[in-house]
């Protein structure tokens, strides 16, 4: 996509059952097609239509587009399905593009044998293979645009990384796949989800600065968004208690920008939650309206708001969950904090972490059935759809 385009996140309600449907509308600075989609409600399966700009380039999140129509062809009038009852634009600047993997900061992926920084080494290997990776990607995407292919949310690139320990590590990079003319991101804009032969429990257990731990949480978020269906963020305070409202809202925007609101459960004290709501109101947003569109409920509304909890725990939820916990609140700083990283079966996470907080998880949205795997067989790169939302 050229730089003159803007992505606008929206939600439209099914006229039959009211279920919100999230999508990204593309807007160009000039020459926009007008039209819409005929879609299937993800809840009641009834058909309805959504009017939007650039129906070809815009994309649905978690529901099916049955047909795209363009007003120039006058084919929209042929739809007998009713129109969406209400449409709202995300008012907060919630954009997954805010999530970055900072390859220049202290690594969380190191070789367990040599101690080498595997993040910078992985990036260097990806850059080396870039021309071939990008050729494989564009060939596959052209094919996907022209034919009926399974639903893929991410493009995933396993990269072999030679190391001074004598073995070759496997790094897993990924990026959101858009079936339009968006260029493949630069290597530094891609997210690193894993490097084999490293040990997160060794690297993330000990005493660290808050700044390091917040950086580590961003890197874990990059990992968990590929690997898991849901993330739990439990923290008694969001930001400092004495920060100004504007600064607090800034911290919330950072959080809402790096986590997917539909897959994240925030658990916080009611005072933090109230702060957030009043900061929202002051910035001209109506919290209840966001709730009715499902934009907000999972992010803070779903949590219990126990006044007496001090736990700080961040969990990627899968069959085997990954847990970072310790003394650090969600804010950067020089102070030294303790941290522990570990693994636990899901059932145990529920009884040991969620039940005591009175938290119930909302059901996870279904994930894409496939991912686009861009793989190297030792001589050449190829890209094709593999089963499952993630290879890790
Ligand atoms: Zn419906
Ligand atoms: Zn090594
Ligand atoms: Zn795969």
CSV table of N, CA, C and O in Angstrom, one decimal, residues 229-307:
chain,number,residue,atom,x,y,z
A,229,UNK,N,-4.1,-17.9,22.0
A,229,UNK,CA,-5.4,-17.3,21.7
A,229,UNK,C,-5.7,-16.1,22.6
A,229,UNK,O,-6.4,-15.2,22.2
A,230,UNK,N,-5.1,-16.1,23.8
A,230,UNK,CA,-5.5,-15.0,24.7
A,230,UNK,C,-4.3,-14.7,25.6
A,230,UNK,O,-3.4,-15.5,25.9
A,231,UNK,N,-4.4,-13.4,26.1
A,231,UNK,CA,-3.4,-12.9,27.1
A,231,UNK,C,-4.1,-12.3,28.3
A,231,UNK,O,-5.1,-11.7,28.1
A,232,UNK,N,-3.5,-12.6,29.5
A,232,UNK,CA,-4.1,-12.0,30.7
A,232,UNK,C,-3.0,-11.0,31.3
A,232,UNK,O,-1.9,-11.4,31.4
A,233,UNK,N,-3.5,-9.8,31.6
A,233,UNK,CA,-2.6,-8.8,32.2
A,233,UNK,C,-3.2,-8.4,33.5
A,233,UNK,O,-4.3,-7.8,33.5
A,234,UNK,N,-2.6,-8.8,34.6
A,234,UNK,CA,-3.2,-8.5,35.9
A,234,UNK,C,-2.2,-7.6,36.6
A,234,UNK,O,-1.0,-7.9,36.8
A,235,UNK,N,-2.6,-6.4,36.9
A,235,UNK,CA,-1.8,-5.4,37.6
A,235,UNK,C,-2.7,-4.5,38.4
A,235,UNK,O,-3.6,-4.0,37.9
A,236,UNK,N,-2.3,-4.3,39.7
A,236,UNK,CA,-3.2,-3.4,40.5
A,236,UNK,C,-3.2,-2.0,40.0
A,236,UNK,O,-4.3,-1.3,40.1
A,237,UNK,N,-2.1,-1.5,39.5
A,237,UNK,CA,-2.1,-0.1,39.0
A,237,UNK,C,-1.7,-0.2,37.5
A,237,UNK,O,-0.8,-0.9,37.1
A,238,UNK,N,-2.3,0.7,36.7
A,238,UNK,CA,-1.8,0.9,35.4
A,238,UNK,C,-1.1,2.3,35.5
A,238,UNK,O,-1.8,3.3,35.8
A,239,UNK,N,0.2,2.4,35.2
A,239,UNK,CA,0.9,3.6,35.4
A,239,UNK,C,1.1,4.0,36.9
A,239,UNK,O,0.6,3.2,37.7
A,240,UNK,N,1.6,5.1,37.2
A,240,UNK,CA,1.8,5.6,38.5
A,240,UNK,C,0.5,6.2,39.1
A,240,UNK,O,-0.2,6.8,38.3
A,241,UNK,N,0.3,6.1,40.3
A,241,UNK,CA,-0.9,6.7,40.9
A,241,UNK,C,-0.9,8.2,40.8
A,241,UNK,O,-1.9,8.8,40.7
A,242,UNK,N,0.3,8.8,40.7
A,242,UNK,CA,0.3,10.2,40.8
A,242,UNK,C,0.6,10.9,39.4
A,242,UNK,O,0.8,12.1,39.3
A,243,UNK,N,0.5,10.1,38.4
A,243,UNK,CA,0.6,10.6,37.0
A,243,UNK,C,-0.6,11.5,36.7
A,243,UNK,O,-1.7,11.3,37.2
A,244,UNK,N,-0.4,12.4,35.7
A,244,UNK,CA,-1.5,13.2,35.3
A,244,UNK,C,-2.5,12.3,34.5
A,244,UNK,O,-2.1,11.3,34.0
A,245,UNK,N,-3.7,12.8,34.3
A,245,UNK,CA,-4.7,12.0,33.5
A,245,UNK,C,-4.2,11.7,32.1
A,245,UNK,O,-4.3,10.7,31.6
A,246,UNK,N,-3.6,12.8,31.5
A,246,UNK,CA,-3.1,12.7,30.1
A,246,UNK,C,-2.0,11.6,30.1
A,246,UNK,O,-2.0,10.8,29.1
A,247,UNK,N,-1.1,11.6,31.0
A,247,UNK,CA,0.0,10.6,31.0
A,247,UNK,C,-0.6,9.2,31.2
A,247,UNK,O,-0.1,8.2,30.7
A,248,UNK,N,-1.6,9.1,32.1
A,248,UNK,CA,-2.2,7.8,32.4
A,248,UNK,C,-2.9,7.2,31.1
A,248,UNK,O,-2.7,6.1,30.7
A,249,UNK,N,-3.6,8.1,30.4
A,249,UNK,CA,-4.2,7.7,29.2
A,249,UNK,C,-3.2,7.3,28.1
A,249,UNK,O,-3.3,6.3,27.4
A,250,UNK,N,-2.0,8.0,28.2
A,250,UNK,CA,-0.9,7.6,27.3
A,250,UNK,C,-0.4,6.2,27.6
A,250,UNK,O,-0.2,5.4,26.6
A,251,UNK,N,-0.4,5.8,28.9
A,251,UNK,CA,0.0,4.4,29.2
A,251,UNK,C,-1.0,3.4,28.7
A,251,UNK,O,-0.7,2.4,28.1
A,252,UNK,N,-2.3,3.8,28.9
A,252,UNK,CA,-3.4,2.9,28.4
A,252,UNK,C,-3.3,2.8,26.9
A,252,UNK,O,-3.5,1.7,26.3
A,253,UNK,N,-3.0,3.9,26.2
A,253,UNK,CA,-3.0,3.8,24.7
A,253,UNK,C,-1.8,2.9,24.3
A,253,UNK,O,-1.9,2.1,23.3
A,254,UNK,N,-0.7,3.0,25.1
A,254,UNK,CA,0.4,2.1,24.8
A,254,UNK,C,0.0,0.6,24.9
A,254,UNK,O,0.2,-0.2,24.0
A,255,UNK,N,-0.7,0.3,26.0
A,255,UNK,CA,-1.2,-1.1,26.3
A,255,UNK,C,-2.2,-1.5,25.2
A,255,UNK,O,-2.1,-2.6,24.7
A,256,UNK,N,-3.2,-0.6,25.0
A,256,UNK,CA,-4.2,-1.0,24.0
A,256,UNK,C,-3.7,-1.1,22.6
A,256,UNK,O,-4.2,-1.8,21.7
A,257,UNK,N,-2.5,-0.4,22.4
A,257,UNK,CA,-1.9,-0.5,21.1
A,257,UNK,C,-1.1,-1.7,20.9
A,257,UNK,O,-0.9,-2.2,19.7
A,258,UNK,N,-0.5,-2.3,22.0
A,258,UNK,CA,0.3,-3.5,21.7
A,258,UNK,C,-0.5,-4.8,21.9
A,258,UNK,O,-0.1,-5.8,21.4
A,259,UNK,N,-1.6,-4.8,22.7
A,259,UNK,CA,-2.4,-6.0,22.9
A,259,UNK,C,-3.6,-5.9,21.9
A,259,UNK,O,-4.1,-4.8,21.6
A,260,UNK,N,-4.1,-7.1,21.5
A,260,UNK,CA,-5.3,-7.1,20.7
A,260,UNK,C,-6.5,-7.1,21.7
A,260,UNK,O,-6.6,-8.0,22.5
A,261,UNK,N,-7.3,-6.0,21.6
A,261,UNK,CA,-8.4,-5.9,22.7
A,261,UNK,C,-9.3,-7.1,22.7
A,261,UNK,O,-9.9,-7.3,23.7
A,262,UNK,N,-9.5,-7.8,21.6
A,262,UNK,CA,-10.4,-8.9,21.5
A,262,UNK,C,-9.8,-10.2,22.1
A,262,UNK,O,-10.5,-11.1,22.3
A,263,UNK,N,-8.5,-10.1,22.4
A,263,UNK,CA,-7.9,-11.3,22.9
A,263,UNK,C,-7.2,-11.1,24.2
A,263,UNK,O,-6.3,-11.9,24.6
A,264,UNK,N,-7.4,-10.0,24.9
A,264,UNK,CA,-6.7,-9.6,26.1
A,264,UNK,C,-7.7,-9.4,27.2
A,264,UNK,O,-8.7,-8.7,27.1
A,265,UNK,N,-7.4,-10.0,28.4
A,265,UNK,CA,-8.2,-9.7,29.6
A,265,UNK,C,-7.3,-8.9,30.5
A,265,UNK,O,-6.2,-9.3,30.9
A,266,UNK,N,-7.8,-7.7,30.9
A,266,UNK,CA,-7.1,-6.8,31.8
A,266,UNK,C,-7.8,-7.0,33.2
A,266,UNK,O,-9.0,-6.9,33.3
A,267,UNK,N,-7.0,-7.2,34.2
A,267,UNK,CA,-7.5,-7.2,35.6
A,267,UNK,C,-6.8,-6.2,36.4
A,267,UNK,O,-5.6,-6.2,36.5
A,268,UNK,N,-7.6,-5.2,36.9
A,268,UNK,CA,-6.9,-4.1,37.6
A,268,UNK,C,-7.8,-3.7,38.7
A,268,UNK,O,-9.0,-4.1,38.9
A,269,UNK,N,-7.3,-2.8,39.6
A,269,UNK,CA,-8.1,-2.3,40.7
A,269,UNK,C,-9.1,-1.3,40.2
A,269,UNK,O,-8.9,-0.6,39.2
A,270,UNK,N,-10.2,-1.2,40.9
A,270,UNK,CA,-11.3,-0.4,40.4
A,270,UNK,C,-10.9,1.1,40.3
A,270,UNK,O,-11.3,1.8,39.5
A,271,UNK,N,-9.9,1.5,41.2
A,271,UNK,CA,-9.5,2.9,41.1
A,271,UNK,C,-8.8,3.2,39.8
A,271,UNK,O,-9.0,4.2,39.1
A,272,UNK,N,-7.9,2.2,39.3
A,272,UNK,CA,-7.3,2.3,38.1
A,272,UNK,C,-8.3,2.3,36.9
A,272,UNK,O,-8.1,3.1,35.9
A,273,UNK,N,-9.3,1.5,37.1
A,273,UNK,CA,-10.3,1.4,36.0
A,273,UNK,C,-11.1,2.7,35.9
A,273,UNK,O,-11.4,3.1,34.8
A,274,UNK,N,-11.4,3.3,37.1
A,274,UNK,CA,-12.2,4.5,37.1
A,274,UNK,C,-11.3,5.6,36.5
A,274,UNK,O,-11.8,6.4,35.7
A,275,UNK,N,-10.0,5.7,36.8
A,275,UNK,CA,-9.1,6.6,36.2
A,275,UNK,C,-9.1,6.6,34.7
A,275,UNK,O,-9.2,7.6,34.0
A,276,UNK,N,-9.1,5.3,34.2
A,276,UNK,CA,-9.1,5.1,32.8
A,276,UNK,C,-10.4,5.6,32.2
A,276,UNK,O,-10.4,6.3,31.2
A,277,UNK,N,-11.5,5.3,32.8
A,277,UNK,CA,-12.8,5.8,32.3
A,277,UNK,C,-12.9,7.3,32.3
A,277,UNK,O,-13.4,7.9,31.3
A,278,UNK,N,-12.5,7.9,33.4
A,278,UNK,CA,-12.6,9.4,33.4
A,278,UNK,C,-11.6,10.0,32.4
A,278,UNK,O,-11.9,11.0,31.8
A,279,UNK,N,-10.4,9.4,32.2
A,279,UNK,CA,-9.5,9.9,31.2
A,279,UNK,C,-10.1,9.8,29.8
A,279,UNK,O,-10.0,10.7,29.0
A,280,UNK,N,-10.8,8.7,29.6
A,280,UNK,CA,-11.4,8.4,28.3
A,280,UNK,C,-12.5,9.5,28.0
A,280,UNK,O,-12.5,10.1,27.0
A,281,UNK,N,-13.3,9.8,29.1
A,281,UNK,CA,-14.4,10.8,28.9
A,281,UNK,C,-13.8,12.1,28.6
A,281,UNK,O,-14.3,12.8,27.7
A,282,UNK,N,-12.7,12.5,29.3
A,282,UNK,CA,-12.1,13.8,29.1
A,282,UNK,C,-11.5,13.9,27.7
A,282,UNK,O,-11.4,15.0,27.2
A,283,UNK,N,-11.2,12.8,27.1
A,283,UNK,CA,-10.6,12.9,25.8
A,283,UNK,C,-11.8,12.8,24.7
A,283,UNK,O,-11.5,12.7,23.5
A,284,UNK,N,-13.0,12.8,25.2
A,284,UNK,CA,-14.1,12.9,24.3
A,284,UNK,C,-14.7,11.6,23.9
A,284,UNK,O,-15.5,11.5,22.9
A,285,UNK,N,-14.4,10.5,24.6
A,285,UNK,CA,-14.9,9.2,24.2
A,285,UNK,C,-15.9,8.8,25.2
A,285,UNK,O,-15.9,9.0,26.4
A,286,UNK,N,-16.9,8.0,24.8
A,286,UNK,CA,-17.9,7.5,25.6
A,286,UNK,C,-17.7,6.0,25.9
A,286,UNK,O,-17.8,5.2,25.0
A,287,UNK,N,-17.4,5.7,27.1
A,287,UNK,CA,-17.0,4.3,27.5
A,287,UNK,C,-18.2,3.3,27.2
A,287,UNK,O,-18.0,2.3,26.7
A,288,UNK,N,-19.4,3.7,27.5
A,288,UNK,CA,-20.6,2.8,27.3
A,288,UNK,C,-20.8,2.5,25.9
A,288,UNK,O,-21.2,1.4,25.5
A,289,UNK,N,-20.5,3.5,25.0
A,289,UNK,CA,-20.7,3.2,23.6
A,289,UNK,C,-19.6,2.2,23.1
A,289,UNK,O,-19.9,1.3,22.4
A,290,UNK,N,-18.4,2.3,23.6
A,290,UNK,CA,-17.4,1.4,23.3
A,290,UNK,C,-17.8,0.0,23.7
A,290,UNK,O,-17.6,-1.0,23.0
A,291,UNK,N,-18.3,-0.1,24.9
A,291,UNK,CA,-18.7,-1.4,25.5
A,291,UNK,C,-19.8,-2.0,24.6
A,291,UNK,O,-19.7,-3.2,24.3
A,292,UNK,N,-20.8,-1.3,24.1
A,292,UNK,CA,-21.8,-1.8,23.4
A,292,UNK,C,-21.3,-2.4,22.0
A,292,UNK,O,-22.0,-3.2,21.4
A,293,UNK,N,-20.2,-1.9,21.6
A,293,UNK,CA,-19.6,-2.4,20.3
A,293,UNK,C,-18.6,-3.5,20.6
A,293,UNK,O,-17.9,-4.0,19.7
A,294,UNK,N,-18.4,-3.9,21.8
A,294,UNK,CA,-17.5,-4.9,22.1
A,294,UNK,C,-16.0,-4.5,22.0
A,294,UNK,O,-15.1,-5.3,21.9
A,295,UNK,N,-15.8,-3.2,21.9
A,295,UNK,CA,-14.4,-2.7,21.7
A,295,UNK,C,-13.7,-2.6,23.0
A,295,UNK,O,-12.5,-2.5,23.0
A,296,UNK,N,-14.5,-2.6,24.1
A,296,UNK,CA,-13.9,-2.2,25.3
A,296,UNK,C,-14.1,-3.3,26.4
A,296,UNK,O,-13.2,-3.4,27.3
A,297,UNK,N,-15.2,-4.1,26.2
A,297,UNK,CA,-15.5,-4.9,27.4
A,297,UNK,C,-14.4,-5.9,27.7
A,297,UNK,O,-14.1,-6.1,28.9
A,298,UNK,N,-13.8,-6.5,26.7
A,298,UNK,CA,-12.8,-7.5,27.1
A,298,UNK,C,-11.5,-6.9,27.7
A,298,UNK,O,-10.8,-7.5,28.4
A,299,UNK,N,-11.3,-5.6,27.4
A,299,UNK,CA,-10.0,-5.1,27.8
A,299,UNK,C,-9.9,-4.7,29.2
A,299,UNK,O,-9.0,-5.0,29.9
A,300,UNK,N,-10.9,-4.1,29.8
A,300,UNK,CA,-10.9,-3.8,31.2
A,300,UNK,C,-12.2,-4.2,31.9
A,300,UNK,O,-12.1,-4.5,33.1
A,301,UNK,N,-13.3,-4.2,31.2
A,301,UNK,CA,-14.6,-4.4,31.8
A,301,UNK,C,-14.8,-5.8,32.3
A,301,UNK,O,-15.5,-6.0,33.2
A,302,UNK,N,-14.0,-6.8,31.7
A,302,UNK,CA,-14.3,-8.1,32.1
A,302,UNK,C,-13.6,-8.6,33.4
A,302,UNK,O,-13.9,-9.6,33.9
A,303,UNK,N,-12.7,-7.8,33.8
A,303,UNK,CA,-11.9,-8.2,35.0
A,303,UNK,C,-12.6,-7.9,36.3
A,303,UNK,O,-13.5,-7.0,36.4
A,304,UNK,N,-12.3,-8.7,37.3
A,304,UNK,CA,-12.8,-8.4,38.6
A,304,UNK,C,-12.0,-7.2,39.1
A,304,UNK,O,-10.9,-6.9,38.6
A,305,UNK,N,-12.6,-6.4,40.0
A,305,UNK,CA,-11.8,-5.2,40.4
A,305,UNK,C,-11.6,-5.2,41.9
A,305,UNK,O,-12.1,-4.5,42.6
A,306,UNK,N,-10.8,-6.2,42.3
A,306,UNK,CA,-10.6,-6.4,43.7
A,306,UNK,C,-9.7,-5.2,44.2
A,306,UNK,O,-8.7,-4.9,43.7
A,307,UNK,N,-10.1,-4.6,45.3
A,307,UNK,CA,-9.4,-3.5,45.9
A,307,UNK,C,-8.1,-3.9,46.5
A,307,UNK,O,-7.2,-3.2,46.7
